[in-house]
C-alpha positions as semicolon CSV with decimal commas, in nm:
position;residue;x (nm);y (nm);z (nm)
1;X;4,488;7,854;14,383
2;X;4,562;8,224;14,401
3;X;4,460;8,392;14,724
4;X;4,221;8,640;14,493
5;X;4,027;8,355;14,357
6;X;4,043;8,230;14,705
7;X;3,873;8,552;14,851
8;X;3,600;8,566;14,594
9;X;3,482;8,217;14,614
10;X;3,462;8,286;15,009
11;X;3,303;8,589;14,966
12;X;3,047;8,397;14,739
13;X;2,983;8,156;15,008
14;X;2,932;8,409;15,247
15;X;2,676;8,615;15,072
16;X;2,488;8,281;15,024
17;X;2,515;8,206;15,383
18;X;2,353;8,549;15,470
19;X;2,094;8,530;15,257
20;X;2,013;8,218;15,352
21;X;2,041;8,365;15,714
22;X;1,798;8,623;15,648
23;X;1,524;8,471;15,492
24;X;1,517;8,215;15,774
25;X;1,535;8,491;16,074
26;X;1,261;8,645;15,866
27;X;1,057;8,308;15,853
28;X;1,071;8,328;16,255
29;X;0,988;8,706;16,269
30;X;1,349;8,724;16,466
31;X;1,571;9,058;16,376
């Protein structure tokens, strides 16, 4: 696998992560 492809599927992850991140910090009322 090429690094590019790599980097994008990471950066996929990631942004799913965040989300995921935020909406739960929101849930608690923690920013």
């Amino acid at each position: 696998m090429s690094d590019e492809r790599y980097q994008q599927r990471q950066q996929k992850v990631k942004d799913r992560v965040d989300a995921r991140v935020a909406q739960a910090q929101e849930e608690r009322g923690i920013i």
